Coordinates of C-alpha atoms in Angstrom, one line a residue:
R1 CA 20.2 10.7 -14.7
S2 CA 21.7 12.0 -11.7
I3 CA 21.0 15.8 -12.9
F4 CA 17.6 15.0 -14.5
H5 CA 16.5 13.6 -10.7
Q6 CA 17.9 16.8 -9.0
L7 CA 15.8 19.1 -11.1
L8 CA 12.9 16.9 -10.5
K9 CA 13.5 17.2 -6.6
S10 CA 13.9 21.0 -6.9
I11 CA 10.3 21.5 -8.8
T12 CA 8.2 18.7 -6.5
D13 CA 10.3 19.7 -3.5
P14 CA 11.0 23.3 -3.3
W15 CA 11.4 23.7 -0.1
N16 CA 13.9 20.9 1.1
D17 CA 16.9 23.3 0.4
L18 CA 15.8 26.2 2.1
P19 CA 18.2 27.3 4.5
S20 CA 16.4 26.8 8.4
D21 CA 16.1 30.9 8.8
Y22 CA 15.0 31.5 5.1
S23 CA 12.3 33.7 4.8
T24 CA 10.0 34.0 1.8
E25 CA 8.3 36.8 3.2
A26 CA 7.9 39.8 0.6
T27 CA 9.6 43.1 1.2
R28 CA 7.5 44.8 -1.1
R29 CA 4.3 46.5 0.2
A30 CA 2.3 46.5 -3.6
L31 CA 2.7 42.6 -2.9
R32 CA 1.3 42.7 1.1
E33 CA -1.4 45.3 -0.3
S34 CA -2.2 43.1 -3.2
V35 CA -2.7 40.1 -1.1
M36 CA -4.6 41.8 1.9
N37 CA -7.1 42.9 -0.8
F38 CA -7.2 39.7 -2.5
Y39 CA -8.2 37.9 0.5
N40 CA -9.6 41.6 2.0
L41 CA -7.6 41.0 5.2
K42 CA -6.8 43.9 7.7
R43 CA -3.1 44.2 8.3
N44 CA -3.2 42.5 12.0
L45 CA -4.7 39.2 10.8
C46 CA -3.0 36.2 10.5
M47 CA -5.1 33.9 8.7
V48 CA -4.1 31.0 11.3
L49 CA -4.1 32.7 14.7
G50 CA -6.7 35.6 13.9
V51 CA -6.1 39.6 14.5
I52 CA -2.9 40.0 16.2
N53 CA -2.7 42.7 18.7
K54 CA 0.5 43.8 18.7
K55 CA 2.7 45.3 16.0
S56 CA 2.0 44.2 12.8
K57 CA 5.4 43.1 11.6
H58 CA 4.5 39.9 13.7
V59 CA 2.1 39.3 10.3
V60 CA 4.3 38.3 6.9
T61 CA 3.1 37.8 3.5
A62 CA 4.0 34.4 2.9
H63 CA 4.6 32.3 -0.4
I64 CA 3.6 28.8 -0.9
Y65 CA 5.7 28.3 -3.6
P66 CA 8.8 29.5 -2.6
K67 CA 10.0 33.0 -4.5
S68 CA 13.3 31.5 -5.3
K69 CA 12.1 28.4 -7.1
S70 CA 9.4 29.9 -9.6
T71 CA 10.7 28.3 -12.9
G72 CA 9.0 25.4 -11.5
L73 CA 5.9 26.7 -11.6
Q74 CA 5.3 26.2 -15.1
F75 CA 5.3 22.3 -14.3
F76 CA 1.8 23.2 -12.3
D77 CA 0.2 25.4 -15.2
L78 CA 1.5 28.6 -14.1
Q79 CA 3.5 31.3 -15.2
L80 CA 6.5 32.5 -13.8
S81 CA 5.1 36.3 -13.0
D82 CA 2.1 33.7 -10.6
I83 CA 4.8 33.5 -7.9
D84 CA 3.7 36.7 -7.2
N85 CA 0.0 35.9 -7.4
P86 CA -1.6 36.7 -4.2
R87 CA -3.2 32.8 -5.0
N88 CA 0.6 31.8 -4.2
C89 CA 0.4 33.6 -0.8
L90 CA -1.3 33.7 2.7
R91 CA -0.4 36.2 5.4
L92 CA 1.0 34.4 8.4
T93 CA 3.0 34.6 11.9
K94 CA 6.9 34.9 11.0
E95 CA 6.6 31.7 13.1
I96 CA 4.0 29.8 11.2
E97 CA 5.3 31.0 8.0
R98 CA 8.9 29.2 9.1
A99 CA 7.2 26.2 10.7
F100 CA 5.4 25.5 6.6
D101 CA 8.6 26.1 4.9
A102 CA 10.1 23.4 6.7
Q103 CA 7.3 21.4 6.6
N104 CA 6.6 21.2 10.5
L105 CA 3.3 21.6 9.4
T106 CA 1.5 21.7 6.2
I107 CA -2.4 22.5 4.7
I108 CA -4.6 19.8 4.4
K109 CA -8.3 20.2 2.8
K110 CA -11.1 18.4 5.0
D111 CA -14.8 19.0 5.4
G112 CA -14.4 21.4 2.7
E113 CA -12.5 23.5 4.6
L114 CA -8.5 24.1 4.4
K115 CA -6.9 23.3 7.5
I116 CA -3.4 23.5 9.5
F117 CA -1.9 19.8 9.9
L118 CA 1.3 20.0 11.9
L119 CA 3.7 16.8 11.4
N120 CA 6.6 17.4 14.0
N121 CA 4.3 16.5 17.2
T122 CA 7.6 17.8 19.1
M123 CA 6.4 21.0 18.6
S124 CA 3.0 20.4 20.2
S125 CA 3.5 22.4 23.4
K126 CA 5.8 24.9 22.0
R127 CA 4.6 28.7 22.0
I128 CA 4.0 29.9 18.2
T129 CA 4.5 33.8 19.4
P130 CA 5.1 36.2 22.3
V131 CA 2.3 37.9 20.8
S132 CA -0.3 34.9 21.4
P133 CA -1.1 32.3 23.7
H134 CA -1.3 29.4 20.8
T135 CA 1.0 26.7 21.0
F136 CA 1.8 24.2 17.5
G137 CA -0.4 21.8 18.8
S138 CA -3.3 23.8 19.4
I139 CA -3.5 24.8 16.0
H140 CA -3.6 21.2 14.6
G141 CA -6.7 21.1 12.5
L142 CA -7.7 24.6 13.0
S143 CA -9.1 26.1 9.8
L144 CA -7.6 29.0 7.9
M145 CA -9.3 32.1 8.0
F146 CA -11.1 33.8 5.0
N147 CA -13.4 37.0 4.5
N148 CA -14.6 36.2 1.5
E149 CA -15.1 33.5 -1.0
K150 CA -11.4 33.4 -2.5
R151 CA -8.5 30.7 -2.4
P152 CA -5.1 30.1 -2.6
F153 CA -3.7 27.7 -5.2
H154 CA -4.9 24.3 -4.4
R155 CA -2.6 22.9 -6.5
L156 CA 0.1 24.2 -4.9
L157 CA -0.9 23.2 -1.6
A158 CA -1.6 19.7 -2.5
L159 CA 2.1 19.7 -3.4
H160 CA 3.6 21.1 -0.7
C161 CA 1.1 18.8 1.6
Y162 CA 2.4 16.0 -0.9
S163 CA 6.1 16.4 -0.5
S164 CA 5.9 17.7 3.2
F165 CA 3.9 13.8 4.2
N166 CA 6.5 12.2 1.9
N167 CA 9.0 14.1 4.0
A168 CA 7.7 13.2 7.4
R169 CA 7.5 9.6 6.9
L170 CA 11.3 10.0 6.7
K171 CA 11.2 11.2 10.4
Q172 CA 8.1 9.3 11.7
Q173 CA 9.9 8.1 14.5
E174 CA 11.4 11.4 15.4
F175 CA 7.7 13.5 14.4
L176 CA 6.0 11.2 16.5
L177 CA 3.3 10.3 13.6
N178 CA 1.3 7.4 13.6
D179 CA 0.5 5.1 10.0
E180 CA -2.8 6.5 10.4
D181 CA -1.5 10.0 10.0
L182 CA 0.6 9.5 7.4
N183 CA -1.8 6.8 5.4
N184 CA -4.1 9.6 5.0
V185 CA -2.8 11.9 2.9
V186 CA -4.0 10.4 -0.2
F187 CA -7.1 11.8 0.4
Y188 CA -5.9 15.6 1.4
V189 CA -4.0 15.5 -1.5
E190 CA -6.8 14.3 -3.6
N191 CA -9.4 16.9 -1.9
L192 CA -7.0 19.8 -3.2
L193 CA -6.6 18.3 -7.0
N194 CA -9.8 17.8 -7.0
I195 CA -11.0 21.8 -6.9
S196 CA -8.1 22.4 -8.4
F197 CA -8.7 23.2 -11.9
D198 CA -10.7 21.5 -14.6
S199 CA -10.1 17.6 -15.3
H200 CA -7.9 17.8 -17.9
K201 CA -5.2 19.6 -16.5
R202 CA -6.0 17.7 -13.0
E203 CA -5.1 14.8 -14.7
N204 CA -1.9 16.0 -16.1
V205 CA -0.8 17.2 -12.4
T206 CA -1.8 13.9 -11.1
Q207 CA -0.1 11.9 -13.6
W208 CA 3.0 13.8 -13.9
L209 CA 3.9 13.7 -10.3
Y210 CA 2.8 10.3 -9.8
H211 CA 5.5 9.0 -12.6
N212 CA 8.0 11.1 -11.6
P213 CA 8.9 10.5 -7.7
V214 CA 12.3 11.8 -6.9
G215 CA 14.6 11.2 -4.3
P216 CA 14.8 10.2 -0.9
G217 CA 11.0 10.1 -1.3
A218 CA 10.8 7.9 -4.1
S219 CA 11.1 4.7 -2.3
L220 CA 8.3 6.2 0.1
L221 CA 5.9 7.1 -2.8
Q222 CA 6.5 3.6 -4.2
S223 CA 6.3 1.8 -0.7
Q224 CA 2.5 4.4 0.4
I225 CA 1.5 3.2 -3.2
I226 CA 1.5 -0.2 -2.5
S227 CA 0.5 0.2 1.1
Q228 CA -2.6 1.9 0.4
F229 CA -3.6 -1.2 -2.5
I230 CA -2.3 -3.6 0.3
Y231 CA -5.0 -2.0 3.1
E232 CA -7.6 -2.1 0.7
F233 CA -7.0 -5.8 0.0
V234 CA -6.9 -6.9 3.4
E235 CA -10.3 -5.4 4.4
Q236 CA -11.9 -6.3 1.6
Y237 CA -11.4 -10.5 3.3
T238 CA -12.7 -8.8 6.1
E239 CA -16.0 -7.7 5.1
N240 CA -19.2 -9.8 4.4
S241 CA -19.5 -8.3 1.4
S242 CA -22.9 -9.7 -0.8
H243 CA -22.4 -7.7 -3.7
M244 CA -18.8 -9.4 -4.5
S245 CA -17.6 -13.1 -4.9
I246 CA -14.6 -13.6 -3.3
I247 CA -13.2 -14.6 -7.2
D248 CA -13.8 -11.3 -8.3
R249 CA -12.6 -9.8 -5.4
I250 CA -9.2 -11.6 -6.7
K251 CA -9.5 -10.4 -10.2
L252 CA -10.1 -7.2 -9.1
A253 CA -7.2 -6.7 -7.0
V254 CA -5.0 -8.1 -10.2
E255 CA -6.6 -5.4 -12.0
D256 CA -6.1 -2.6 -9.6
L257 CA -2.3 -4.0 -8.9
S258 CA -2.0 -3.7 -12.6
H259 CA -2.6 0.1 -12.6
I260 CA 0.1 0.8 -10.2
F261 CA 3.3 2.7 -12.3
P262 CA 5.8 1.8 -11.8
L263 CA 5.7 -1.4 -9.8
D264 CA 8.4 -2.0 -7.8
Q265 CA 7.2 -6.1 -7.5
A266 CA 9.8 -7.1 -5.0
L267 CA 8.6 -3.9 -2.5
F268 CA 4.9 -5.0 -3.6
V269 CA 5.4 -8.8 -2.5
R270 CA 7.5 -8.1 1.0
E271 CA 4.7 -5.6 1.9
L272 CA 1.7 -7.5 1.2
I273 CA 3.0 -10.8 3.1
T274 CA 4.6 -8.5 6.1
H275 CA 0.6 -6.8 6.3
V276 CA -1.2 -9.5 6.3
L277 CA 0.7 -11.8 9.0
K278 CA 1.1 -9.1 11.0
L279 CA -2.7 -7.2 10.6
K280 CA -4.8 -10.0 9.0
P281 CA -2.8 -13.5 9.2
K282 CA -6.0 -15.3 8.9
I283 CA -6.0 -14.4 5.3
V284 CA -2.6 -15.6 4.6
T285 CA -3.6 -18.2 2.2
V286 CA -4.7 -16.0 -0.1
V287 CA -1.7 -14.6 -0.8
G288 CA -0.6 -17.0 -2.6
C289 CA -3.9 -17.0 -4.4
L290 CA -3.2 -13.2 -5.4
L291 CA 0.4 -13.7 -6.6
D292 CA -0.5 -16.8 -9.1
S293 CA -3.7 -14.5 -10.1
A294 CA -1.2 -11.7 -10.7
Q295 CA 1.5 -14.0 -12.2
K296 CA -0.2 -15.3 -15.0
E297 CA -1.9 -11.9 -15.7
Q298 CA 1.8 -10.7 -16.2
V299 CA 1.2 -8.4 -13.9
L300 CA 4.1 -10.1 -11.6
N301 CA 7.1 -11.8 -12.8
M302 CA 8.8 -14.9 -10.9
D303 CA 12.1 -13.2 -10.2
G304 CA 9.7 -10.3 -8.4
I305 CA 7.8 -12.8 -6.4
T306 CA 11.0 -14.6 -5.5
N307 CA 12.9 -12.0 -4.3
G308 CA 9.5 -10.7 -2.3
I309 CA 9.8 -13.6 -0.5
L310 CA 13.2 -13.8 0.4
N311 CA 13.0 -10.4 1.5
V312 CA 10.4 -11.0 4.3
F313 CA 12.8 -13.5 5.2
E314 CA 15.3 -11.0 6.2
I315 CA 13.0 -9.4 8.4
A316 CA 11.4 -12.7 10.1
D317 CA 12.6 -11.5 13.7
S318 CA 10.4 -8.7 13.6
F319 CA 7.0 -10.9 14.1
S320 CA 5.8 -11.6 17.5
T321 CA 5.6 -15.7 16.1
S322 CA 7.8 -17.7 13.7
I323 CA 6.7 -17.0 10.2
W324 CA 7.9 -20.0 8.9
R325 CA 4.4 -22.3 8.9
P326 CA 2.3 -19.0 6.8
I327 CA 5.3 -18.8 4.2
G328 CA 5.3 -23.0 3.8
E329 CA 1.1 -22.0 3.6
I330 CA 1.5 -19.6 0.9
L331 CA 4.0 -21.0 -1.4
G332 CA 2.2 -24.3 -0.9
T333 CA -1.2 -22.0 -2.5
F334 CA 1.1 -20.5 -5.1
I335 CA 2.6 -23.9 -6.5
G336 CA -0.9 -25.5 -6.0
S337 CA -2.6 -23.1 -8.0
A338 CA -0.5 -23.6 -11.0
E339 CA -2.2 -24.6 -13.9
P340 CA -1.9 -28.7 -14.8
Q341 CA 1.5 -29.5 -16.4
S342 CA 2.8 -25.7 -15.4
M343 CA 6.1 -25.8 -13.7
M344 CA 6.3 -21.9 -13.6
N345 CA 5.1 -21.4 -9.8
I346 CA 7.0 -24.3 -8.4
S347 CA 10.4 -23.1 -10.5
I348 CA 10.8 -20.6 -7.5
L349 CA 11.1 -23.3 -5.0
K350 CA 14.6 -24.2 -5.2
T351 CA 15.8 -20.7 -4.7
I352 CA 13.1 -20.0 -1.5
M353 CA 14.9 -23.2 0.2
D354 CA 18.0 -22.4 0.1
K355 CA 17.3 -19.6 2.3
V356 CA 15.2 -21.0 4.7
P357 CA 16.7 -21.2 8.1
V358 CA 18.0 -25.1 7.9
Q359 CA 16.1 -25.8 11.5
N360 CA 12.6 -24.7 9.6
S361 CA 13.4 -26.2 6.2
K362 CA 11.5 -29.5 6.7
E363 CA 8.5 -27.3 8.3
V364 CA 8.4 -25.3 5.5
I365 CA 8.4 -28.4 3.1
A366 CA 5.7 -30.0 4.8
Y367 CA 3.5 -26.9 4.9
I368 CA 4.5 -26.4 1.0
I369 CA 3.5 -29.7 0.3
E370 CA 0.0 -30.2 3.0
Y371 CA -1.2 -26.7 0.9
A372 CA -0.4 -27.7 -2.6
Q373 CA -2.0 -30.8 -2.2
Q374 CA -5.0 -29.0 -0.4
I375 CA -5.4 -26.6 -3.5
S376 CA -5.3 -29.2 -6.5
S377 CA -5.3 -32.8 -4.5
K378 CA -2.6 -35.6 -4.6
S379 CA -2.1 -37.2 -7.5
K380 CA -2.1 -33.5 -9.2
F381 CA 0.6 -32.4 -6.7
I382 CA 2.5 -35.8 -7.8
S383 CA 2.6 -35.3 -11.3
L384 CA 3.8 -31.5 -10.9
W385 CA 6.6 -33.0 -8.7
K386 CA 7.6 -35.5 -11.3
L387 CA 7.4 -33.1 -14.4
S388 CA 9.6 -30.6 -12.0
G389 CA 13.0 -33.0 -11.7
L390 CA 12.9 -31.5 -8.0
T391 CA 13.7 -34.0 -5.3
F392 CA 14.3 -33.9 -1.5
D393 CA 18.5 -33.6 -2.3
D394 CA 17.6 -30.1 -4.0
L395 CA 15.6 -28.5 -1.2
L396 CA 16.7 -29.5 2.2
K397 CA 20.4 -30.1 3.7
P398 CA 21.5 -33.7 4.4
V399 CA 21.4 -32.7 7.9
V400 CA 17.4 -32.7 8.1
L401 CA 16.8 -35.8 5.1
D402 CA 16.6 -38.1 7.5
Q403 CA 14.8 -41.7 6.7
Q404 CA 11.8 -41.1 8.8
F405 CA 11.1 -37.7 6.9
L406 CA 11.9 -39.6 3.4
S407 CA 9.3 -42.4 5.1
A408 CA 6.8 -40.0 5.3
Y409 CA 6.6 -39.1 2.1
D410 CA 7.3 -42.1 0.2
W411 CA 3.9 -41.7 -1.7
L412 CA 5.0 -39.0 -3.4
L413 CA 8.6 -40.3 -4.6
N414 CA 7.3 -43.7 -5.0
P415 CA 3.2 -43.6 -6.0
T416 CA 1.1 -46.3 -6.2
L417 CA -0.6 -47.7 -8.8
T418 CA -3.9 -45.9 -8.6
D419 CA -1.8 -42.1 -8.3
R420 CA 0.4 -43.1 -11.7
N421 CA -3.3 -43.7 -13.1
E422 CA -4.8 -40.7 -12.3
I423 CA -1.1 -38.9 -13.3
T424 CA -1.9 -39.9 -16.7
Q425 CA -5.2 -38.2 -16.9
L426 CA -4.3 -34.2 -15.8
S427 CA -3.3 -33.2 -19.4
T428 CA -6.5 -31.9 -20.0
P429 CA -7.0 -28.6 -17.9
S430 CA -10.2 -28.9 -15.7
L431 CA -12.9 -26.3 -15.9
A432 CA -12.9 -24.4 -13.0
S433 CA -9.0 -22.9 -12.9
S434 CA -6.5 -23.5 -9.8
S435 CA -6.8 -20.3 -8.9
T436 CA -10.3 -21.0 -7.7
Q437 CA -9.8 -23.7 -5.8
A438 CA -7.1 -21.5 -3.9
I439 CA -9.3 -19.2 -2.5
A440 CA -10.3 -22.4 -1.1
V441 CA -7.8 -21.8 2.0
L442 CA -9.6 -18.3 2.5
Q443 CA -10.0 -18.7 6.1
S444 CA -6.8 -19.9 7.9
P445 CA -6.1 -18.8 11.5
W446 CA -2.7 -18.2 12.1
S447 CA -2.6 -15.5 14.9
S448 CA -0.5 -14.2 17.5
T449 CA -1.5 -16.4 20.4
T450 CA -1.0 -19.8 18.5
T451 CA 1.4 -20.8 15.6
M452 CA -1.0 -23.6 14.7
A453 CA -2.7 -22.8 11.0
R454 CA -5.9 -24.4 9.2
S455 CA -7.7 -23.7 6.1
D456 CA -11.1 -24.3 5.6
I457 CA -11.1 -28.1 4.9
N458 CA -14.9 -27.9 3.8
L459 CA -14.2 -25.3 1.6
V460 CA -11.4 -27.0 0.2
K461 CA -13.5 -29.9 -0.5
L462 CA -16.6 -27.9 -2.2
F463 CA -14.1 -26.6 -4.4
R464 CA -12.3 -29.9 -5.0
S465 CA -15.7 -31.5 -6.0
I466 CA -17.3 -28.6 -7.7
N467 CA -13.9 -29.0 -10.0
E468 CA -14.1 -33.0 -10.3
Q469 CA -17.7 -32.7 -11.1
Q470 CA -17.6 -29.4 -13.4
V471 CA -21.2 -28.5 -12.4
D472 CA -23.2 -25.8 -13.3
S473 CA -21.1 -22.3 -12.9
N474 CA -24.2 -20.5 -11.3
T475 CA -24.5 -23.5 -8.7
Q476 CA -20.7 -22.8 -7.9
E477 CA -21.5 -19.9 -6.9
K478 CA -23.9 -19.9 -5.1
E479 CA -22.4 -22.8 -3.3
I480 CA -19.2 -21.4 -2.6
Y481 CA -21.0 -17.7 -1.6
L482 CA -23.0 -19.8 1.1
H483 CA -20.3 -21.3 2.4
I484 CA -17.9 -18.5 2.6
Q485 CA -20.7 -16.5 3.8
E486 CA -21.2 -18.9 7.1
A487 CA -17.4 -19.0 7.4
S488 CA -16.7 -15.3 7.6
V489 CA -19.3 -14.9 10.4
L490 CA -17.5 -17.2 12.6
C491 CA -14.4 -16.4 11.7
F492 CA -14.7 -12.4 10.8
N493 CA -17.2 -11.5 13.6
S494 CA -15.0 -8.4 14.8
N495 CA -13.5 -5.5 12.4
S496 CA -12.3 -3.6 15.2
E497 CA -8.9 -4.6 15.2
F498 CA -7.6 -3.2 11.8
K499 CA -9.0 0.1 10.8
A500 CA -7.5 0.5 7.1
V501 CA -7.5 3.5 5.2
R502 CA -10.1 3.1 2.0
Y503 CA -10.1 4.3 -1.5
T504 CA -12.8 3.5 -3.5
S505 CA -13.0 0.0 -5.6
T506 CA -15.8 1.0 -8.3
G507 CA -16.4 3.9 -10.9
S508 CA -14.4 7.0 -11.3
N509 CA -12.1 6.4 -7.8
R510 CA -10.3 3.4 -9.2
L511 CA -7.1 3.4 -8.4
K512 CA -5.8 4.1 -12.1
G513 CA -4.7 7.7 -12.0
R514 CA -4.0 8.2 -8.7
L515 CA -1.8 10.4 -7.2
F516 CA -0.3 7.9 -5.0

């Protein structure tokens, strides 16, 4: 496996192990003339800086895919002989060529043109060459010059872009890159691949890259795929959309999630919770609903969900406010969303609570119970608690398990006759799904200015009444939508706090088959 990954790494990132002083300049005059004729260039013209009015040796013929790694071309529907194809070459100054090979900069497709993208911002003020006043910062966003309609292999530019951005992610702080720069790579690469060759071949290259992340960039690629999904998911719930119901959004999110392959489930759950808590804490309880729906559709399993939540605990100190209340909300929503008589969701509770700091454990349990009731009902939660066989001794340390706490939950430990009668009637699932009820806690305004979080009680009541009365589904949808629309105006009247990188959720641009 190690040898296999080394092979994949050499193919998908052939620039990785090039010596810092390595130059792909071809010394053969025939290639230089071929490239100049192909692009209709004069000898002293750099395709980035323009005419260099000095000795022509400053402009070299640079290979896009390194000449020393030509065997990798076969994986991109090219022949070994294409290593010296003019379309695998550009005419650049030596310094720009070296920066390209070192992946300090790359080439993107934007606004229909090939442009320089400087990744290493520490080079911004560095003068490129003594024979030109340009700095590396001044060529960022500069379009490449072409004197005809001929262009280089876009698939190889896409590969360089893909590899360079993934490597830059490892050096994000060193390169002074922001998240927006990194997250836009999906569009840059797709823009290059979309015009590279026919759709069948493009799909083959896309899928090959997608299913074969290698080296240290593998986890970063997985993280980028997940981040792209999460950004869209978060933004979906900040929009006052008239063409898609909340229920449909959850279904669509689960469907899109099912197309991420291979999916590191624990990584996804950790990143989902982390992004939502930091960027859109108002929708924190929707996370519980999504996790439940994904589990029911077998997109996520219980181990992935459990480990992902535990991974969030490890970075608890990185949040600006306490995470324990929203964690309780997420778990309560997740547990309350379970189908009647199903102990699948609540089964993770003991493992989770074992890792909650003792001083926060009562708080977490309190919010789990509160939100599980809101999502289902008091009697349903009592039934679930009884079926699980759990006790507070299983979940809390003796030092925090005082009589005052036990008295507060006497209704759970010793249900009344009315509660017991209701419990016996819960063996048949109701018409509306538990996941539908779970969406009722959509508006949870937990923010950096306060640690208090409250669900939308009116919406909770609306879902519960619809569930219990089993009214017409069209009426359900209309009433739910109207309330959500009103609540959205109040809670999400500003969309400026987060500008997400978007991907289209409909038609041919769905997540399935994407490079990232």
